[in-house]
Structures are given as C-alpha cells and as structure tokens.
DNA sequence: TCGGATGCTGAACGCATGTTTAATATGCTA
DNA sequence: TAGCATATTAAACATGCGTTCAGCATCCGA
C-alpha cells in the first residue's frame, strides 16, 4: 500500500512534473519521456510508478481534485489567512490551476467530482450568508449557486486572458487589489440602473412563447454571441 | 489563391471534422487518420489541403474565430432574432463551442484575438447601455467589461457542468428559460443586501496593507479556493 | 548475513503516428 | 482535343511514441 510519507520524493516529483506538463501542453501532446526528463528520472520509472500514461493521468486528476477540495474547508473557516498563505507562494499553484482548467473544459468524471464539491461549497456559503442577512434572498438559490461557481472559476480557467486584460497576474496581490472593488461593486449594486430588463424578461418568458426565445436584447449573458449557419 | 466557394465541399468537410475532433479530444490526442476517417477521405488528402497537422490546427483556429467574431455585429444589431436562429440549429455549433473552450484555456494567439474581440464588444455594449441609462455607472468600466466577458464565456467553456447542474442543456430553449431570470436577477439586484461588504473591502484596501490582502471573507469570487502548501 | 521486495536505469520492442511520394482520376483552359 | 493543374488515393517511410524487460543497486525484515 502507498503511505503518505512515500508520496513525497520521487513519485511526487514525477506527479508534479506531469501536472505541470499536462496543464501546459495537454495530455496528448505531453510525452512520457518529457515528464521523465522534467522529473529527472528515466522513462521506465514513470511507468513503474503509475502503470501507464493513463494511470499517471488518473493519479494527477485525483491529486489536483484533492488539493483543491481538501483546502475548501480550511478556506471557509478562515478565508483571510488562507488567502494570505495563497498569495505567499502563488507560483507553486499555477500548474495546478492550468491543470484544473483543462480538467474542467474536458469532461472527465474527476472534473465533475471537483465541480460538484465546489458547487456544494458555494451553495452552503450562499445559505449561510442569506441566513445571516448579508445576502438577499435571490430568485433561485440553486441556479444562482451554479452560476456563481462558474463565475468564480472563469478567471482561473481563462487566467491568461485575465492577466492580459489586467496587465498583471490576477492572482498577484496587485491583481486582487485592482479587481476586488469592481467585482464587489457588481455583486452589490448589480449592473442595471433599475429592474426594467428583469421585468421585461419575466413578462416575455411568462408569455410562454414558442420558438421565439427572448432574453432581452441587453442581457450581458449573451456574450459571446452564437454564430449562425452560413446558409439557411 | 483560395476562393470562398472552394471553402465548401471536401476541404470544409475536413476542417469541420477536425474542429469537432480537436474540440472533443484535444489536439494531441486526435490523429490525422481519425480526422480523415471522419471526413471520409484519405489521410494524405488532409495534409494535401492543409500542409501539416499544425497547419490544419491554424486553419481551424482562424475558422472558429471568424465564425464567432463575424457574427458579433449581427448580434448587436438584432439580438433577438440572432438568438432565435441560434436556437434553431444549436447542434451545429456544439463542436465550435467545445473547440472554443479548448482555445480559451490553452493560450494560443488566436484565442487572444478572439477574446479581445469579445471584450471590445462587451465594452461597447457597456458604454451604450450606460449612456442610455439602462445600466448604472460602475466602479471601473474596463475591469467590469473584462469580468462580464469572462462570466459570459464561463457557461460555454464549462458547458458540461452547466448541463449537469441544470439537468438539461443550457443552450436549449428550456435551459435559457430557466437561467435567464436568476441571472438577470443577479445583475439587477446584486448579491448582497447592502454595501457592508463593499465598504469594508474598500476600507481594508485603502489601508494599503502590506502582505495581508483582504478581499473580505464573504467575497464569492473566492470560489474556488486556492490550496496552500503541504508544509510551510 | 541473507533474501526478497522495491527503486531505478538503459536499451530494446512493436506500433501508430505525421508525413512523403508516386500514381491515378478529374476538371479546367486554351 | 491536348495539356496542365488540381483532387485524391494507396502505399511506403522515418520517427517518436508508450510500453516492456533484464539487470543492478538499495533497503529492510528475519
């Protein structure tokens, strides 16, 4: 059996190298030899430890899921210090985030598991905050929790774009400093100046129209736009 | 030179097959032979048309970007009917979305280009709506536009999770019907019952504290949580 | 001290890959 | 119709892949 202490050293080094390369280049593009070289071992040893390349992938999946989910509780208990620790050595986790991004956009069961855990966490947080009167009672808690989870994940999955748009790494202290207020502003005051759009959409939907679906022309959730067929 | 009409037929069939397979399985995992089989041609023909596998990838990148960005104007002009058309044959575009998701999470320059175009569109939309009094003046237009774009993309990039959480495809009519109101509700009334959190965060940040970054414990943007190192 | 298990290496194997090439069919142009 | 470019194929090629294997070193319990 595999003890926790054995998980360090060589085996862990191989796993870390695999996570980094899988995350950066994708599973298919990354070779066992490249992983072995990055971990400074022979290709044979990689297979010795993980059975096959796919076994290595599964081990990486399990590791990343546990690494993220396992810290969830910690976070909800003491968010501030957890964030401080996070910022302390953020570099160490960029590979994990890149791997996570690939997991979430390609549909493995490990990704489902991870997403479910995060969704549950968000739901629980929502319930608590609403009970405490910090958050208002929303239209639909479940769907809100779903989209809040998606919104929270988006900057991680598209980290590169956030970095480009912000001009600096979002996960750096300066990045958080710049984005915190605008995001909290959005989540506090909303986007619209009144509930015209909401009322209009609600009315349009209760008309239970047939093929003509109407989100309201100004729903920002339309972004990005769907293409239409070249020729009807 | 390559005319537009030639872009149909065989060459287009190969490209479409490649987009579908790259999107589903990733670039490295997908073989030229698999693409050829899906397009019902010989492997040699794929290389004849696109030079190399990587040339094919670039052609797919260009195609997907144009397909999404090219429809952007159309959308802003008449969103409702564009959505209706979209819903009419949504199946045709699932491959494009999967491909898009992979593009955005792996950092190609084509993905950057696409994201920039979408971001510009969101910014313009924001300006218009604010000028029209439909939306309020936000804390920071640029950062808001960035995050709104991310939020809009998130359900596409993590389509599988939305489908799982909603119990049905988000891009179906029923899916849109179920998620429109909660999302508009979020963007209309916000999340918090008052501006306690915002004020607290603002104050914490202006204290220009050193290593201790404070987002406020209840910022939903903390989701998912960063892991911390095993041992300090 | 022994002996088996485990960690690890380097070379080798077989195979599937991306790509090339020669040859054939097809269609366009003059 | 002649001729040339293009579309297409099947086969062959070279490479790099995941994987296997034999062998050596190192540890650890008896």
Coordinates of C-alpha atoms (C1' of nucleotides) in Angstrom, one line a residue, chain C residues 4-30:
Chain C
dG4 C1' 13.1 -10.9 -1.2
dA5 C1' 11.0 -6.7 -2.3
dT6 C1' 11.4 -2.2 -4.1
dG7 C1' 13.6 1.8 -6.7
dC8 C1' 15.6 2.7 -10.7
dT9 C1' 18.1 2.5 -15.2
dG10 C1' 19.0 2.0 -20.2
dA11 C1' 18.1 -0.4 -24.0
dA12 C1' 15.0 -2.6 -26.8
dC13 C1' 10.3 -3.7 -29.0
dG14 C1' 6.4 -3.1 -31.6
dC15 C1' 3.4 0.0 -33.1
dA16 C1' 0.9 4.2 -34.5
dT17 C1' 2.0 8.5 -35.8
dG18 C1' 2.8 12.6 -39.1
dT19 C1' 4.5 13.0 -43.4
dT20 C1' 6.2 11.9 -48.3
dT21 C1' 5.8 10.1 -52.7
dA22 C1' 4.3 8.0 -56.9
dA23 C1' 0.4 7.2 -59.4
dT24 C1' -4.4 7.9 -61.0
dA25 C1' -8.6 10.4 -61.7
dT26 C1' -10.8 14.7 -62.6
dG27 C1' -11.7 19.0 -64.2
dC28 C1' -10.4 23.4 -66.4
dT29 C1' -8.3 26.2 -70.0
dA30 C1' -6.7 27.2 -74.4

